[in-house]
């Protein structure tokens, strides 16, 4: 068990470009979550998967954001046409069940210039 | 909607001092409550949790009691160490929900 991993750890992109982040959950965890954290704030929920099904999406997840979890294993979060306001830390978490502890990855820091 | 309010930081203490970080919440029904900690350069880690009223969560010398009447979940430690320097987040999980709702975090700095 190596914990939740995220790739890349840092991403700098120009406004208008598309970016994609990857999250690998703990292997036996069937639930996966994405959060966004801006400087000085706590994480804010974006979306949640149970296996490959995306069961909940926050209002924060605009049309430019899309998340997938093919085959119920790793997940990707894509942001299209990035804006400066998208600059944040994107956190992934996984849990073994609905009431189980959420284990967080180290995050991907996105900077949009 | 659900929300969590934490005391603002930074909180600066000397080693062996008593720590309290206040946390209050607003939620429908009876949520589960959590304290997460983020050490410098590391990811969020669960510190402790409580799932029903009057439960006390504890870990590594930290404690917090779920107080329904005051909708609070204050974090306490009797004697802090330099290694406790980190950002502490209070969070809740509403009944039937999967997402966590976090407070804005409180930075703790412990000086030798």
XYZ file of C-alpha atoms in Angstrom:
225
model
C 0.000 0.000 0.000
C 1.755 3.108 -1.226
C -1.060 5.546 -0.541
C -2.838 7.827 -2.967
C -0.569 9.163 -5.674
C -1.083 12.107 -7.984
C 0.690 13.173 -11.130
C 2.052 15.667 -11.896
C 2.862 17.327 -8.600
C 3.187 20.707 -10.242
C 1.828 22.100 -13.490
C 2.353 25.527 -14.979
C 0.240 26.349 -17.997
C -0.805 29.346 -20.009
C -4.345 30.613 -19.946
C -6.479 28.887 -22.517
C -4.535 25.625 -22.522
C -5.989 22.280 -21.471
C -4.518 20.297 -18.589
C -5.079 16.790 -17.283
C -4.241 15.406 -13.874
C -4.089 11.794 -12.790
C -4.911 10.174 -9.467
C -4.138 6.604 -8.452
C -6.119 5.606 -5.357
C -5.226 3.001 -2.782
C -5.780 -0.270 -4.597
C -8.720 -1.708 -2.657
C -10.590 1.593 -2.356
C -13.671 1.809 -4.574
C -14.488 5.431 -3.750
C -12.526 8.330 -5.174
C -12.927 12.068 -4.584
C -11.548 15.246 -6.128
C -11.198 18.473 -4.143
C -9.747 21.876 -4.920
C -7.833 23.970 -2.410
C -6.931 27.602 -2.905
C -4.349 29.448 -0.833
C -5.448 29.989 2.748
C -8.636 27.978 2.349
C -9.760 24.473 3.117
C -10.371 21.918 0.375
C -13.633 22.227 -1.540
C -15.396 19.180 -2.943
C -15.520 18.819 -6.725
C -16.719 15.315 -7.554
C -17.000 11.728 -6.315
C -16.820 8.288 -7.920
C -17.976 4.923 -6.710
C -16.075 2.466 -8.869
C -16.417 3.892 -12.400
C -19.670 5.759 -11.753
C -19.523 9.499 -11.120
C -22.212 9.879 -8.476
C -21.930 13.491 -7.388
C -20.661 16.732 -8.855
C -20.305 20.072 -7.114
C -21.545 23.325 -8.594
C -17.855 24.282 -8.616
C -17.329 21.802 -11.438
C -18.024 24.019 -14.416
C -18.486 22.759 -17.974
C -14.752 23.210 -18.521
C -14.022 20.492 -15.981
C -14.447 16.790 -16.645
C -13.478 13.799 -14.572
C -13.358 10.142 -15.452
C -12.562 6.899 -13.739
C -12.409 4.208 -16.385
C -12.553 0.664 -15.047
C -12.914 1.996 -11.531
C -9.191 2.322 -10.940
C -7.239 5.542 -11.587
C -9.029 8.805 -12.304
C -8.285 11.808 -14.466
C -9.406 15.394 -14.043
C -9.257 17.570 -17.159
C -9.620 21.329 -17.254
C -10.243 22.831 -20.662
C -9.446 26.425 -21.618
C -7.784 27.137 -18.280
C -8.341 30.465 -16.571
C -6.236 32.216 -13.947
C -8.942 31.476 -11.397
C -8.256 27.764 -11.868
C -4.895 28.160 -10.141
C -5.139 25.974 -7.044
C -4.066 22.712 -5.475
C -6.112 19.803 -6.800
C -6.441 17.023 -4.248
C -7.519 13.449 -4.760
C -8.728 11.170 -1.982
C -9.950 7.601 -1.799
C -11.873 5.552 0.751
C -12.761 1.884 1.159
C -16.437 2.570 1.752
C -19.033 5.301 2.242
C -18.219 5.900 5.885
C -14.544 5.109 5.684
C -11.733 7.556 6.216
C -10.751 9.516 3.146
C -7.043 9.195 2.415
C -5.601 12.164 0.584
C -2.870 12.324 -2.000
C -0.149 15.008 -2.048
C -2.029 17.099 -4.600
C -1.263 18.682 -7.964
C -0.477 22.382 -7.810
C -1.747 24.173 -10.923
C -0.516 27.635 -11.851
C -2.201 29.356 -14.780
C -0.212 32.271 -16.155
C -25.895 24.217 3.267
C -23.252 22.642 5.461
C -20.441 24.856 6.720
C -17.512 24.805 9.147
C -16.027 27.809 10.921
C -12.574 27.685 12.502
C -10.641 30.209 14.502
C -8.219 32.159 12.379
C -4.514 31.656 12.713
C -1.720 31.615 12.974
C -1.690 30.352 16.512
C 1.767 30.674 18.022
C 2.577 28.759 21.200
C 5.623 27.807 23.168
C 6.491 24.142 23.554
C 4.461 22.406 26.285
C 1.698 25.006 26.169
C -1.994 24.034 26.092
C -3.679 24.169 22.698
C -7.278 24.876 21.785
C -8.446 25.412 18.207
C -12.125 26.280 18.005
C -14.423 24.731 15.427
C -18.164 25.204 15.021
C -20.394 23.807 12.323
C -23.747 24.172 10.621
C -25.346 21.062 9.171
C -28.666 19.360 8.681
C -29.079 16.388 10.965
C -26.122 14.819 12.693
C -22.931 14.882 10.690
C -19.681 13.072 11.360
C -16.899 15.406 12.441
C -13.194 15.266 11.689
C -9.901 16.989 12.315
C -7.329 16.703 9.541
C -3.714 17.879 9.794
C -1.385 19.006 7.026
C 2.298 19.003 7.907
C 4.634 21.139 5.784
C 5.129 19.569 2.367
C 2.749 16.684 3.068
C -0.811 15.729 2.226
C -3.836 15.915 4.495
C -3.956 13.253 7.194
C -6.874 12.312 9.389
C -6.056 13.204 12.986
C -9.254 12.152 14.729
C -12.981 11.812 14.221
C -16.305 11.503 16.037
C -19.497 10.185 14.522
C -22.163 10.991 17.109
C -22.965 13.426 19.875
C -20.768 13.274 22.971
C -18.215 11.054 21.214
C -14.622 11.991 21.932
C -12.051 11.457 19.225
C -8.420 11.212 20.268
C -5.052 10.586 18.672
C -1.418 11.547 19.346
C -2.435 13.453 22.480
C -5.065 15.509 20.636
C -8.715 15.316 21.644
C -12.023 16.725 20.418
C -15.558 16.160 21.723
C -18.661 16.266 19.517
C -20.948 18.810 21.206
C -24.382 18.820 19.578
C -25.830 21.477 21.865
C -23.157 23.996 20.893
C -22.495 22.534 17.402
C -18.799 22.496 18.206
C -15.814 20.174 17.859
C -12.895 22.036 19.431
C -9.413 20.516 19.157
C -7.289 20.368 22.309
C -3.862 19.151 23.350
C -2.410 19.440 26.798
C 1.216 19.959 25.828
C 2.232 20.839 22.293
C 5.563 20.011 20.692
C 7.505 21.706 17.920
C 6.605 18.734 15.719
C 2.905 19.651 16.024
C 3.498 22.726 13.864
C 1.115 22.286 10.953
C -2.196 23.456 9.520
C -5.261 21.920 11.160
C -8.581 21.575 9.340
C -11.942 20.858 10.897
C -14.364 19.045 8.594
C -17.792 17.485 8.551
C -19.507 14.799 6.524
C -23.254 15.227 6.364
C -25.505 12.216 6.891
C -25.953 10.392 3.621
C -23.274 12.482 1.943
C -19.832 11.428 0.812
C -18.159 14.812 0.397
C -16.293 16.435 3.247
C -16.925 20.104 4.035
C -13.789 21.765 5.425
C -13.096 24.855 7.444
C -10.460 27.298 6.235
C -7.714 25.817 8.406
C -5.713 27.085 11.362
C -1.940 27.285 11.203
C -0.195 26.300 14.432
C 3.380 27.357 15.071
C 5.087 25.897 18.123
C 8.304 27.557 19.212
C 10.999 25.781 21.229
